[in-house]
mmCIF file of C-alpha atoms in Angstrom:
data_model
loop_
_atom_site.group_PDB
_atom_site.id
_atom_site.type_symbol
_atom_site.label_atom_id
_atom_site.label_comp_id
_atom_site.label_asym_id
_atom_site.label_seq_id
_atom_site.Cartn_x
_atom_site.Cartn_y
_atom_site.Cartn_z
ATOM 1 C CA MET A 1 14.543 -26.178 24.839
ATOM 2 C CA ASN A 2 11.068 -24.659 24.756
ATOM 3 C CA ASP A 3 9.029 -23.315 27.652
ATOM 4 C CA ALA A 4 6.865 -26.413 27.969
ATOM 5 C CA GLU A 5 9.920 -28.667 28.237
ATOM 6 C CA LEU A 6 11.372 -26.515 30.974
ATOM 7 C CA GLU A 7 8.097 -26.590 32.884
ATOM 8 C CA THR A 8 7.794 -30.371 32.799
ATOM 9 C CA ASN A 9 11.404 -31.532 32.933
ATOM 10 C CA GLN A 10 13.255 -29.228 35.295
ATOM 11 C CA THR A 11 13.600 -29.985 38.967
ATOM 12 C CA SER A 12 15.333 -28.002 41.662
ATOM 13 C CA PRO A 13 16.367 -28.377 45.286
ATOM 14 C CA GLU A 14 13.578 -27.814 47.784
ATOM 15 C CA LEU A 15 13.465 -25.735 50.917
ATOM 16 C CA PRO A 16 11.376 -26.738 53.930
ATOM 17 C CA ASN A 17 8.479 -24.930 55.577
ATOM 18 C CA SER A 18 6.501 -23.708 52.582
ATOM 19 C CA THR A 19 3.041 -22.542 53.687
ATOM 20 C CA VAL A 20 1.144 -22.926 50.429
ATOM 21 C CA THR A 21 -1.737 -24.700 52.191
ATOM 22 C CA ASP A 22 -2.127 -21.729 54.541
ATOM 23 C CA ALA A 23 -2.326 -19.424 51.562
ATOM 24 C CA GLN A 24 -4.960 -21.664 50.026
ATOM 25 C CA ALA A 25 -7.028 -21.575 53.207
ATOM 26 C CA GLU A 26 -6.841 -17.786 53.373
ATOM 27 C CA SER A 27 -7.739 -17.235 49.716
ATOM 28 C CA LEU A 28 -9.741 -14.128 48.959
ATOM 29 C CA ILE A 29 -11.320 -15.757 45.885
ATOM 30 C CA ASP A 30 -14.379 -17.934 46.446
ATOM 31 C CA SER A 31 -14.676 -21.195 44.522
ATOM 32 C CA ASP A 32 -17.488 -20.006 42.227
ATOM 33 C CA THR A 33 -15.551 -16.907 41.174
ATOM 34 C CA LEU A 34 -12.410 -18.975 40.664
ATOM 35 C CA HIS A 35 -14.232 -21.494 38.490
ATOM 36 C CA LYS A 36 -15.845 -18.733 36.434
ATOM 37 C CA ALA A 37 -12.472 -17.044 35.875
ATOM 38 C CA SER A 38 -10.671 -20.195 34.759
ATOM 39 C CA THR A 39 -13.602 -21.067 32.481
ATOM 40 C CA GLN A 40 -13.531 -17.617 30.864
ATOM 41 C CA ILE A 41 -9.773 -17.785 30.304
ATOM 42 C CA SER A 42 -10.091 -21.267 28.784
ATOM 43 C CA ALA A 43 -12.838 -20.035 26.461
ATOM 44 C CA LEU A 44 -10.623 -17.156 25.340
ATOM 45 C CA LYS A 45 -7.646 -19.445 24.716
ATOM 46 C CA ASN A 46 -9.717 -21.989 22.800
ATOM 47 C CA ASN A 47 -11.283 -19.290 20.640
ATOM 48 C CA VAL A 48 -7.916 -17.851 19.602
ATOM 49 C CA GLN A 49 -6.411 -21.317 19.122
ATOM 50 C CA ARG A 50 -9.072 -22.062 16.508
ATOM 51 C CA LEU A 51 -7.042 -19.881 14.156
ATOM 52 C CA LEU A 52 -3.596 -20.196 15.743
ATOM 53 C CA ILE A 53 -3.369 -23.956 15.278
ATOM 54 C CA GLY A 54 -0.349 -25.536 16.936
ATOM 55 C CA GLN A 55 0.616 -22.408 18.899
ATOM 56 C CA ASN A 56 -1.097 -23.183 22.204
ATOM 57 C CA ASP A 57 1.821 -22.102 24.409
ATOM 58 C CA VAL A 58 2.164 -18.839 22.481
ATOM 59 C CA VAL A 59 -1.541 -18.062 22.828
ATOM 60 C CA GLU A 60 -1.537 -18.796 26.557
ATOM 61 C CA GLN A 61 1.517 -16.642 27.243
ATOM 62 C CA VAL A 62 0.103 -13.691 25.301
ATOM 63 C CA ILE A 63 -3.158 -13.956 27.253
ATOM 64 C CA ILE A 64 -1.209 -14.174 30.521
ATOM 65 C CA ALA A 65 0.656 -10.959 29.714
ATOM 66 C CA PHE A 66 -2.584 -9.269 28.650
ATOM 67 C CA LEU A 67 -4.370 -10.095 31.913
ATOM 68 C CA ALA A 68 -1.263 -9.219 33.926
ATOM 69 C CA GLY A 69 -1.144 -5.743 32.382
ATOM 70 C CA GLY A 70 2.082 -6.400 30.485
ATOM 71 C CA HIS A 71 3.375 -6.264 26.929
ATOM 72 C CA VAL A 72 4.759 -9.011 24.692
ATOM 73 C CA LEU A 73 7.680 -9.248 22.280
ATOM 74 C CA LEU A 74 7.030 -12.019 19.753
ATOM 75 C CA GLU A 75 10.020 -13.432 17.914
ATOM 76 C CA GLY A 76 9.632 -15.756 14.958
ATOM 77 C CA VAL A 77 10.152 -16.053 11.240
ATOM 78 C CA PRO A 78 7.528 -14.498 8.941
ATOM 79 C CA GLY A 79 4.341 -16.396 8.209
ATOM 80 C CA LEU A 80 3.674 -18.012 11.591
ATOM 81 C CA GLY A 81 0.536 -16.043 12.411
ATOM 82 C CA LYS A 82 1.833 -13.268 14.656
ATOM 83 C CA THR A 83 -0.453 -10.670 13.050
ATOM 84 C CA LEU A 84 -3.349 -13.115 13.049
ATOM 85 C CA LEU A 85 -2.857 -13.645 16.780
ATOM 86 C CA ILE A 86 -3.585 -10.064 17.795
ATOM 87 C CA ARG A 87 -6.527 -9.888 15.384
ATOM 88 C CA ALA A 88 -8.037 -13.060 16.855
ATOM 89 C CA LEU A 89 -7.449 -11.845 20.417
ATOM 90 C CA ALA A 90 -9.056 -8.473 19.718
ATOM 91 C CA LYS A 91 -12.107 -10.032 18.060
ATOM 92 C CA SER A 92 -12.463 -12.585 20.869
ATOM 93 C CA ILE A 93 -12.918 -9.733 23.356
ATOM 94 C CA ASP A 94 -14.543 -7.226 20.975
ATOM 95 C CA LEU A 95 -11.708 -4.713 21.403
ATOM 96 C CA ASP A 96 -10.141 -2.261 18.983
ATOM 97 C CA TYR A 97 -6.709 -3.015 17.589
ATOM 98 C CA LYS A 98 -4.283 -1.161 15.365
ATOM 99 C CA ARG A 99 -1.259 -2.333 13.414
ATOM 100 C CA VAL A 100 1.827 -0.236 12.730
ATOM 101 C CA GLN A 101 4.410 -1.484 10.249
ATOM 102 C CA PHE A 102 7.728 -0.239 11.610
ATOM 103 C CA THR A 103 10.078 0.980 8.876
ATOM 104 C CA PRO A 104 13.336 2.966 8.841
ATOM 105 C CA ASP A 105 11.482 6.166 7.914
ATOM 106 C CA LEU A 106 8.730 5.831 10.548
ATOM 107 C CA MET A 107 8.529 8.883 12.803
ATOM 108 C CA PRO A 108 7.466 8.953 16.491
ATOM 109 C CA ALA A 109 4.401 11.027 15.594
ATOM 110 C CA ASP A 110 3.326 8.269 13.217
ATOM 111 C CA VAL A 111 2.835 6.082 16.295
ATOM 112 C CA THR A 112 1.603 8.468 18.977
ATOM 113 C CA GLY A 113 -0.047 11.249 16.984
ATOM 114 C CA HIS A 114 0.565 14.971 16.647
ATOM 115 C CA SER A 115 -1.015 18.413 16.667
ATOM 116 C CA MET A 116 -1.937 19.947 13.349
ATOM 117 C CA LEU A 117 -3.125 23.380 12.347
ATOM 118 C CA ASP A 118 -6.706 23.655 11.154
ATOM 119 C CA MET A 119 -6.411 26.231 8.387
ATOM 120 C CA ALA A 120 -10.114 27.102 8.554
ATOM 121 C CA SER A 121 -10.240 27.920 12.264
ATOM 122 C CA GLY A 122 -6.610 28.810 12.826
ATOM 123 C CA GLN A 123 -6.587 26.439 15.824
ATOM 124 C CA PHE A 124 -4.410 23.417 16.496
ATOM 125 C CA SER A 125 -6.234 20.104 16.734
ATOM 126 C CA LEU A 126 -5.045 16.707 17.864
ATOM 127 C CA ARG A 127 -4.662 13.905 15.376
ATOM 128 C CA LYS A 128 -4.405 10.728 17.419
ATOM 129 C CA GLY A 129 -1.984 8.046 16.298
ATOM 130 C CA PRO A 130 -2.583 4.293 16.191
ATOM 131 C CA ALA A 131 -1.335 3.954 19.790
ATOM 132 C CA PHE A 132 -4.769 5.188 20.905
ATOM 133 C CA THR A 133 -6.308 1.724 20.878
ATOM 134 C CA HIS A 134 -6.693 -1.347 23.086
ATOM 135 C CA LEU A 135 -4.251 -3.669 21.320
ATOM 136 C CA LEU A 136 -1.328 -2.228 19.381
ATOM 137 C CA LEU A 137 0.658 -4.443 17.015
ATOM 138 C CA ALA A 138 4.138 -3.022 16.444
ATOM 139 C CA ASP A 139 5.126 -5.172 13.483
ATOM 140 C CA GLU A 140 8.864 -5.671 12.909
ATOM 141 C CA ILE A 141 9.656 -3.185 15.639
ATOM 142 C CA ASN A 142 13.404 -3.537 15.163
ATOM 143 C CA ARG A 143 13.215 -1.997 11.680
ATOM 144 C CA ALA A 144 12.557 1.482 13.076
ATOM 145 C CA PRO A 145 15.347 3.734 14.413
ATOM 146 C CA ALA A 146 15.905 4.198 18.134
ATOM 147 C CA LYS A 147 14.051 7.534 18.253
ATOM 148 C CA THR A 148 10.842 5.945 17.008
ATOM 149 C CA GLN A 149 11.272 2.891 19.221
ATOM 150 C CA ALA A 150 11.668 5.264 22.175
ATOM 151 C CA ALA A 151 8.241 6.726 21.430
ATOM 152 C CA LEU A 152 6.789 3.502 22.801
ATOM 153 C CA LEU A 153 8.549 3.810 26.170
ATOM 154 C CA GLU A 154 6.033 6.209 27.717
ATOM 155 C CA VAL A 155 3.180 4.311 26.106
ATOM 156 C CA MET A 156 4.306 0.978 27.571
ATOM 157 C CA GLN A 157 5.303 2.172 31.029
ATOM 158 C CA GLU A 158 2.940 5.038 31.837
ATOM 159 C CA TYR A 159 -0.050 3.996 29.695
ATOM 160 C CA GLN A 160 -0.331 7.547 28.464
ATOM 161 C CA ILE A 161 0.827 9.695 25.558
ATOM 162 C CA THR A 162 2.157 13.225 25.840
ATOM 163 C CA ILE A 163 1.767 15.522 22.850
ATOM 164 C CA ASP A 164 2.765 19.189 23.070
ATOM 165 C CA GLY A 165 2.987 18.941 26.851
ATOM 166 C CA LYS A 166 -0.484 17.456 27.265
ATOM 167 C CA SER A 167 -0.701 13.929 28.709
ATOM 168 C CA MET A 168 -3.600 11.740 27.643
ATOM 169 C CA PRO A 169 -4.424 8.336 29.159
ATOM 170 C CA LEU A 170 -4.690 5.332 26.881
ATOM 171 C CA GLU A 171 -7.580 2.938 26.552
ATOM 172 C CA THR A 172 -8.136 0.297 29.230
ATOM 173 C CA PRO A 173 -7.204 -2.507 28.783
ATOM 174 C CA PHE A 174 -4.128 -1.793 26.679
ATOM 175 C CA MET A 175 -1.279 -3.957 25.425
ATOM 176 C CA VAL A 176 1.599 -3.607 22.987
ATOM 177 C CA LEU A 177 2.346 -6.740 20.996
ATOM 178 C CA ALA A 178 5.603 -6.263 19.099
ATOM 179 C CA THR A 179 7.145 -8.638 16.579
ATOM 180 C CA GLN A 180 10.660 -9.096 15.318
ATOM 181 C CA ASN A 181 12.382 -11.475 12.912
ATOM 182 C CA PRO A 182 15.259 -13.418 14.519
ATOM 183 C CA ILE A 183 17.196 -14.181 11.329
ATOM 184 C CA ASP A 184 16.888 -11.111 9.099
ATOM 185 C CA ASN A 185 19.348 -8.527 10.423
ATOM 186 C CA GLU A 186 19.631 -6.384 7.310
ATOM 187 C CA GLY A 187 18.083 -2.977 7.895
ATOM 188 C CA THR A 188 17.295 -3.615 11.562
ATOM 189 C CA TYR A 189 18.131 -1.731 14.749
ATOM 190 C CA PRO A 190 18.703 -3.523 18.062
ATOM 191 C CA LEU A 191 16.086 -2.784 20.701
ATOM 192 C CA PRO A 192 17.533 -0.705 23.565
ATOM 193 C CA GLU A 193 17.688 -2.383 26.984
ATOM 194 C CA ALA A 194 15.238 0.141 28.442
ATOM 195 C CA GLU A 195 12.629 -0.869 25.887
ATOM 196 C CA LEU A 196 13.298 -4.602 26.170
ATOM 197 C CA ASP A 197 12.740 -4.341 29.910
ATOM 198 C CA ARG A 198 9.259 -2.905 29.289
ATOM 199 C CA PHE A 199 8.151 -6.157 27.699
ATOM 200 C CA MET A 200 6.788 -8.464 30.383
ATOM 201 C CA LEU A 201 7.331 -11.514 28.177
ATOM 202 C CA LYS A 202 9.382 -12.467 25.167
ATOM 203 C CA VAL A 203 7.596 -15.321 23.410
ATOM 204 C CA LEU A 204 9.233 -17.462 20.731
ATOM 205 C CA VAL A 205 6.962 -18.493 17.864
ATOM 206 C CA SER A 206 8.195 -21.705 16.245
ATOM 207 C CA TYR A 207 7.042 -23.795 13.312
ATOM 208 C CA PRO A 208 3.953 -25.942 13.997
ATOM 209 C CA GLU A 209 4.132 -29.716 14.287
ATOM 210 C CA HIS A 210 3.543 -31.817 11.159
ATOM 211 C CA GLN A 211 -0.109 -32.639 11.897
ATOM 212 C CA ASP A 212 -0.861 -29.033 12.853
ATOM 213 C CA GLU A 213 0.650 -27.833 9.580
ATOM 214 C CA ILE A 214 -1.622 -30.249 7.719
ATOM 215 C CA LYS A 215 -4.643 -28.738 9.499
ATOM 216 C CA LEU A 216 -3.472 -25.224 8.644
ATOM 217 C CA THR A 217 -2.934 -26.140 5.005
ATOM 218 C CA LYS A 218 -6.397 -27.677 4.697
ATOM 219 C CA LEU A 219 -8.045 -24.743 6.461
ATOM 220 C CA ASN A 220 -6.406 -22.292 4.053
ATOM 221 C CA THR A 221 -7.217 -24.226 0.886
ATOM 222 C CA GLU A 222 -10.708 -25.619 1.470
ATOM 223 C CA ASN A 223 -12.426 -22.284 0.822
ATOM 224 C CA GLN A 224 -11.715 -18.990 -0.892
ATOM 225 C CA THR A 225 -11.500 -16.860 2.229
ATOM 226 C CA GLY A 226 -8.993 -19.033 4.076
ATOM 227 C CA ILE A 227 -7.901 -18.607 7.659
ATOM 228 C CA VAL A 228 -7.134 -14.900 7.371
ATOM 229 C CA ASN A 229 -10.789 -13.983 6.882
ATOM 230 C CA ALA A 230 -12.258 -16.769 8.995
ATOM 231 C CA SER A 231 -14.998 -15.537 11.270
ATOM 232 C CA ILE A 232 -14.291 -15.464 14.982
ATOM 233 C CA GLN A 233 -16.893 -14.601 17.575
ATOM 234 C CA SER A 234 -16.488 -12.600 20.758
ATOM 235 C CA VAL A 235 -16.433 -14.830 23.850
ATOM 236 C CA LEU A 236 -15.669 -12.183 26.487
ATOM 237 C CA SER A 237 -16.696 -8.577 26.984
ATOM 238 C CA LYS A 238 -14.442 -5.698 27.905
ATOM 239 C CA GLN A 239 -16.011 -5.747 31.369
ATOM 240 C CA ASP A 240 -15.183 -9.453 31.719
ATOM 241 C CA VAL A 241 -11.544 -8.677 31.001
ATOM 242 C CA LEU A 242 -11.425 -5.818 33.496
ATOM 243 C CA GLU A 243 -12.902 -8.095 36.167
ATOM 244 C CA LEU A 244 -10.341 -10.798 35.400
ATOM 245 C CA LYS A 245 -7.509 -8.270 35.631
ATOM 246 C CA ALA A 246 -8.820 -7.094 39.009
ATOM 247 C CA LEU A 247 -9.040 -10.699 40.192
ATOM 248 C CA VAL A 248 -5.326 -11.240 39.551
ATOM 249 C CA SER A 249 -4.430 -9.044 42.529
ATOM 250 C CA LYS A 250 -6.422 -11.389 44.786
ATOM 251 C CA VAL A 251 -4.365 -14.449 43.829
ATOM 252 C CA LEU A 252 -2.248 -15.169 46.889
ATOM 253 C CA ILE A 253 1.470 -15.847 46.922
ATOM 254 C CA ASP A 254 3.327 -16.962 50.028
ATOM 255 C CA ASP A 255 6.402 -15.049 51.159
ATOM 256 C CA ASN A 256 8.520 -18.159 50.545
ATOM 257 C CA VAL A 257 7.430 -18.249 46.906
ATOM 258 C CA VAL A 258 8.095 -14.519 46.464
ATOM 259 C CA ASP A 259 11.550 -15.096 47.948
ATOM 260 C CA TYR A 260 12.078 -17.941 45.473
ATOM 261 C CA ALA A 261 11.073 -15.773 42.500
ATOM 262 C CA VAL A 262 13.347 -12.931 43.592
ATOM 263 C CA GLY A 263 16.154 -15.421 44.214
ATOM 264 C CA LEU A 264 15.919 -16.687 40.644
ATOM 265 C CA VAL A 265 16.123 -13.158 39.260
ATOM 266 C CA ARG A 266 19.007 -12.170 41.544
ATOM 267 C CA ALA A 267 20.900 -15.300 40.508
ATOM 268 C CA THR A 268 21.117 -13.959 36.949
ATOM 269 C CA ARG A 269 23.189 -11.030 38.212
ATOM 270 C CA GLU A 270 25.936 -13.241 39.597
ATOM 271 C CA TRP A 271 25.796 -16.292 37.343
ATOM 272 C CA ASP A 272 28.890 -17.425 35.494
ATOM 273 C CA GLY A 273 28.307 -16.786 31.813
ATOM 274 C CA ILE A 274 25.879 -13.881 32.273
ATOM 275 C CA VAL A 275 27.401 -10.424 31.880
ATOM 276 C CA HIS A 276 24.156 -8.521 32.390
ATOM 277 C CA GLY A 277 21.444 -9.903 34.655
ATOM 278 C CA ALA A 278 17.776 -9.049 35.067
ATOM 279 C CA GLY A 279 16.635 -5.995 37.035
ATOM 280 C CA ILE A 280 13.952 -5.373 39.616
ATOM 281 C CA ARG A 281 11.232 -5.053 36.987
ATOM 282 C CA ALA A 282 11.863 -8.724 36.147
ATOM 283 C CA SER A 283 11.009 -9.845 39.692
ATOM 284 C CA ILE A 284 7.739 -7.922 39.554
ATOM 285 C CA ALA A 285 6.891 -9.336 36.124
ATOM 286 C CA LEU A 286 7.693 -12.896 37.210
ATOM 287 C CA VAL A 287 5.381 -12.768 40.222
ATOM 288 C CA GLN A 288 2.596 -11.014 38.309
ATOM 289 C CA ALA A 289 2.742 -13.472 35.416
ATOM 290 C CA ALA A 290 2.786 -16.421 37.831
ATOM 291 C CA LYS A 291 -0.402 -15.112 39.449
ATOM 292 C CA VAL A 292 -2.209 -15.163 36.117
ATOM 293 C CA LYS A 293 -0.760 -18.598 35.349
ATOM 294 C CA ALA A 294 -2.273 -19.846 38.619
ATOM 295 C CA LEU A 295 -5.632 -18.293 37.720
ATOM 296 C CA CYS A 296 -5.514 -20.004 34.317
ATOM 297 C CA GLU A 297 -5.188 -23.336 36.106
ATOM 298 C CA GLY A 298 -8.070 -22.607 38.462
ATOM 299 C CA GLN A 299 -5.881 -22.032 41.495
ATOM 300 C CA SER A 300 -6.148 -19.144 43.937
ATOM 301 C CA PHE A 301 -2.503 -19.237 45.027
ATOM 302 C CA VAL A 302 0.901 -19.301 43.343
ATOM 303 C CA THR A 303 3.196 -22.319 43.621
ATOM 304 C CA PRO A 304 6.888 -22.640 42.705
ATOM 305 C CA ASP A 305 5.802 -24.513 39.561
ATOM 306 C CA HIS A 306 3.959 -21.406 38.356
ATOM 307 C CA ILE A 307 7.155 -19.401 38.870
ATOM 308 C CA LYS A 308 9.184 -21.973 36.917
ATOM 309 C CA ALA A 309 6.618 -22.041 34.106
ATOM 310 C CA MET A 310 6.953 -18.287 33.538
ATOM 311 C CA LEU A 311 10.716 -18.017 34.047
ATOM 312 C CA LEU A 312 11.810 -18.325 30.420
ATOM 313 C CA PRO A 313 9.404 -15.846 28.804
ATOM 314 C CA VAL A 314 9.999 -13.320 31.600
ATOM 315 C CA LEU A 315 13.805 -13.507 31.686
ATOM 316 C CA ARG A 316 15.085 -14.620 28.272
ATOM 317 C CA HIS A 317 15.245 -11.067 26.896
ATOM 318 C CA ARG A 318 16.560 -9.530 30.115
ATOM 319 C CA ILE A 319 19.922 -11.293 30.305
ATOM 320 C CA ILE A 320 23.043 -10.975 28.157
ATOM 321 C CA LEU A 321 25.375 -13.953 27.886
ATOM 322 C CA SER A 322 29.144 -13.680 27.905
ATOM 323 C CA ALA A 323 31.008 -14.049 24.624
ATOM 324 C CA GLU A 324 32.422 -17.364 25.829
ATOM 325 C CA ARG A 325 28.972 -18.869 26.442
ATOM 326 C CA GLU A 326 27.684 -17.624 23.094
ATOM 327 C CA ILE A 327 30.702 -19.017 21.242
ATOM 328 C CA SER A 328 30.190 -22.362 22.960
ATOM 329 C CA GLY A 329 26.646 -22.439 21.601
ATOM 330 C CA SER A 330 24.822 -21.801 24.861
ATOM 331 C CA SER A 331 21.446 -20.077 24.771
ATOM 332 C CA ALA A 332 19.629 -17.955 27.329
ATOM 333 C CA GLU A 333 17.224 -20.855 27.818
ATOM 334 C CA GLN A 334 20.053 -23.248 28.690
ATOM 335 C CA VAL A 335 21.577 -20.865 31.213
ATOM 336 C CA LEU A 336 18.207 -20.184 32.828
ATOM 337 C CA SER A 337 17.693 -23.939 33.025
ATOM 338 C CA GLU A 338 20.931 -24.185 35.001
ATOM 339 C CA ILE A 339 19.651 -21.556 37.418
ATOM 340 C CA ILE A 340 16.380 -23.455 37.894
ATOM 341 C CA GLN A 341 18.363 -26.569 38.806
ATOM 342 C CA GLN A 342 20.549 -24.797 41.339
ATOM 343 C CA VAL A 343 18.246 -22.330 43.109
ATOM 344 C CA ALA A 344 16.321 -24.060 45.891
ATOM 345 C CA ALA A 345 12.515 -23.982 45.651
ATOM 346 C CA PRO A 346 10.166 -24.110 48.655
ATOM 347 C CA ARG A 347 8.367 -27.400 49.139
ATOM 348 C CA GLN A 348 4.797 -27.618 47.917
#
């Protein structure tokens, strides 16, 4: 079951006395600003989707995490455009991006940077690593050993890098977009729980539909440059993005909806078939992502449907199923679907 199916098909019990209309009336975002924001986000999505044909949900979720100040773990087989995605996003906003191919011999300093001795002056100088950028693509992150993976922890949580005791802030905005292959386990290292929890969303990249694959094939064979070198124009400025990120904090969410989001996360800690549930960081990520989802839809307040829409990408990598559920063929998505059905949602 994919995220879109969960969003449209799942229902849950309802609780009375939701005050969504009160939240709407008290919105801090005026209608003109709200319309401008949703229009800008739509323009960004459409621009990236020109190259990422058939991956609309993936593009939207990556943009949601970006505007929410989070990071994304992309999982999919090779050749589905994961590298192209970050390139298209960076060019759409005119931001810098760097790509690091994670390998078994990659060292932490290869990601963050290091001090080196200038033989001429006898002084140490800083050589910044690729993490000093706006968008960092950590390609095949699970091919690097734990020590190198851990180098990203400070980067992802603190938005700074410490070299030789000196802490340096990263660029703003900043996002890590990491990729991993779900089927090739040879020469890979499992991501530690602490690092998985730093990713706001885990997004699954699947094969495109038949008609979309036809479009991709034609686009790549009708000219010599193909889709990889296709031109893409900037549609937003860095300042536009910073203003959108600031606007997210003004999206209102009623206490009942916050309680619902927290209830969903807490349910994973006691659910039959889950041996390790989601932590507090998951509740924060769920609410923050839902706020951006609301903004994408031109709404100034969060509804339970926004929470449900973001549940899978926020929680799928934060729970561990029991051996019995895995043997029976259950997936994290199926178990989370059960939780959606059982946890009561406030009425809209």
